[in-house]
PDB file of C-alpha atoms in Angstrom:
ATOM      1  CA  UNK A 257     -19.272  54.897 256.263  1.00  0.00           C
ATOM      2  CA  UNK A 258     -20.343  54.729 252.657  1.00  0.00           C
ATOM      3  CA  UNK A 259     -22.478  52.368 251.806  1.00  0.00           C
ATOM      4  CA  UNK A 260     -21.184  49.190 249.856  1.00  0.00           C
ATOM      5  CA  UNK A 261     -21.305  49.435 245.728  1.00  0.00           C
ATOM      6  CA  UNK A 262     -23.635  47.540 244.431  1.00  0.00           C
ATOM      7  CA  UNK A 263     -22.961  46.055 240.760  1.00  0.00           C
ATOM      8  CA  UNK A 264     -25.923  44.433 240.293  1.00  0.00           C
ATOM      9  CA  UNK A 265     -28.417  47.136 239.040  1.00  0.00           C
ATOM     10  CA  UNK A 266     -31.809  46.789 239.179  1.00  0.00           C
ATOM     11  CA  UNK A 267     -33.741  45.845 235.574  1.00  0.00           C
ATOM     12  CA  UNK A 268     -34.918  49.198 233.676  1.00  0.00           C
ATOM     13  CA  UNK A 269     -32.636  51.585 235.230  1.00  0.00           C
ATOM     14  CA  UNK A 270     -30.383  53.798 232.686  1.00  0.00           C
ATOM     15  CA  UNK A 271     -26.833  53.698 233.553  1.00  0.00           C
ATOM     16  CA  UNK A 272     -24.540  56.304 232.678  1.00  0.00           C
ATOM     17  CA  UNK A 273     -21.163  56.158 232.811  1.00  0.00           C
ATOM     18  CA  UNK A 274     -18.841  59.709 231.695  1.00  0.00           C
ATOM     19  CA  UNK A 275     -16.979  59.125 229.148  1.00  0.00           C
ATOM     20  CA  UNK A 276     -13.669  59.342 230.870  1.00  0.00           C
ATOM     21  CA  UNK A 277     -14.678  55.825 232.605  1.00  0.00           C
ATOM     22  CA  UNK A 278     -15.388  54.336 229.644  1.00  0.00           C
ATOM     23  CA  UNK A 279     -13.162  51.269 228.179  1.00  0.00           C
ATOM     24  CA  UNK A 280     -13.757  48.835 225.428  1.00  0.00           C
ATOM     25  CA  UNK A 281     -14.505  45.673 227.778  1.00  0.00           C
ATOM     26  CA  UNK A 282     -16.704  47.878 230.367  1.00  0.00           C
ATOM     27  CA  UNK A 283     -18.697  49.072 227.457  1.00  0.00           C
ATOM     28  CA  UNK A 284     -19.408  45.775 225.500  1.00  0.00           C
ATOM     29  CA  UNK A 285     -20.195  44.229 228.672  1.00  0.00           C
ATOM     30  CA  UNK A 286     -22.925  46.696 229.302  1.00  0.00           C
ATOM     31  CA  UNK A 287     -24.168  45.982 225.649  1.00  0.00           C
ATOM     32  CA  UNK A 288     -23.774  42.464 226.111  1.00  0.00           C
ATOM     33  CA  UNK A 289     -25.794  42.230 229.321  1.00  0.00           C
ATOM     34  CA  UNK A 290     -28.343  44.605 227.720  1.00  0.00           C
ATOM     35  CA  UNK A 291     -28.856  42.189 224.418  1.00  0.00           C
ATOM     36  CA  UNK A 292     -29.616  39.714 226.761  1.00  0.00           C
ATOM     37  CA  UNK A 293     -31.948  40.422 228.645  1.00  0.00           C
ATOM     38  CA  UNK A 294     -33.549  42.376 225.917  1.00  0.00           C
ATOM     39  CA  UNK A 295     -33.319  38.649 224.335  1.00  0.00           C
ATOM     40  CA  UNK A 296     -34.857  37.256 227.418  1.00  0.00           C
ATOM     41  CA  UNK A 297     -37.636  39.158 227.096  1.00  0.00           C
ATOM     42  CA  UNK A 298     -38.488  38.945 223.230  1.00  0.00           C
ATOM     43  CA  UNK A 299     -38.612  35.185 224.557  1.00  0.00           C
ATOM     44  CA  UNK A 300     -40.949  35.703 227.507  1.00  0.00           C
ATOM     45  CA  UNK A 301     -43.191  37.784 224.940  1.00  0.00           C
ATOM     46  CA  UNK A 302     -43.164  35.559 222.055  1.00  0.00           C
ATOM     47  CA  UNK A 303     -43.849  32.371 224.087  1.00  0.00           C
ATOM     48  CA  UNK A 304     -46.559  34.340 225.501  1.00  0.00           C
ATOM     49  CA  UNK A 305     -47.848  35.100 221.787  1.00  0.00           C
ATOM     50  CA  UNK A 306     -47.888  31.662 220.875  1.00  0.00           C
ATOM     51  CA  UNK A 307     -50.645  30.332 223.998  1.00  0.00           C
ATOM     52  CA  UNK A 308     -53.104  32.350 222.867  1.00  0.00           C
ATOM     53  CA  UNK A 309     -55.791  31.538 220.438  1.00  0.00           C
ATOM     54  CA  UNK A 310     -55.798  32.451 216.923  1.00  0.00           C
ATOM     55  CA  UNK A 311     -58.394  34.817 215.509  1.00  0.00           C
ATOM     56  CA  UNK A 312     -61.539  33.587 213.914  1.00  0.00           C
ATOM     57  CA  UNK A 313     -60.426  35.071 210.316  1.00  0.00           C
ATOM     58  CA  UNK A 314     -56.754  33.980 210.577  1.00  0.00           C
ATOM     59  CA  UNK A 315     -58.025  30.168 211.920  1.00  0.00           C
ATOM     60  CA  UNK A 316     -59.474  30.123 208.181  1.00  0.00           C
ATOM     61  CA  UNK A 317     -56.316  31.422 206.434  1.00  0.00           C
ATOM     62  CA  UNK A 318     -54.103  28.587 208.419  1.00  0.00           C
ATOM     63  CA  UNK A 319     -56.796  25.970 207.355  1.00  0.00           C
ATOM     64  CA  UNK A 320     -56.552  27.504 203.762  1.00  0.00           C
ATOM     65  CA  UNK A 321     -53.053  27.140 203.635  1.00  0.00           C
ATOM     66  CA  UNK A 322     -52.850  23.758 204.702  1.00  0.00           C
ATOM     67  CA  UNK A 323     -55.345  22.545 202.913  1.00  0.00           C
ATOM     68  CA  UNK A 324     -53.369  24.678 199.775  1.00  0.00           C
ATOM     69  CA  UNK A 325     -49.811  22.905 201.274  1.00  0.00           C
ATOM     70  CA  UNK A 326     -52.188  19.020 201.649  1.00  0.00           C
ATOM     71  CA  UNK A 327     -52.928  19.471 197.587  1.00  0.00           C
ATOM     72  CA  UNK A 328     -50.559  17.645 195.066  1.00  0.00           C
ATOM     73  CA  UNK A 329     -49.802  20.465 192.490  1.00  0.00           C
ATOM     74  CA  UNK A 330     -50.015  19.580 189.129  1.00  0.00           C
ATOM     75  CA  UNK A 331     -47.505  20.733 186.740  1.00  0.00           C
ATOM     76  CA  UNK A 332     -48.342  20.961 183.278  1.00  0.00           C
TER      77      UNK A 332
END
């Protein structure tokens, strides 16, 4: 008895689809799923980065920028 076909491929595996089996909807579905996974992974990475403290030079630069933004600029 043949094993049941599993349509849920593990993350990170490469799926090779012979050209003859491809139709536009299958290819678009694969692209959409991949795009969604990449977007989810990037959001998780960015969320983690935002939790990291700034280095002292970057903190100093951020404070300088905030000071410049808070100081009214005289146009003359």
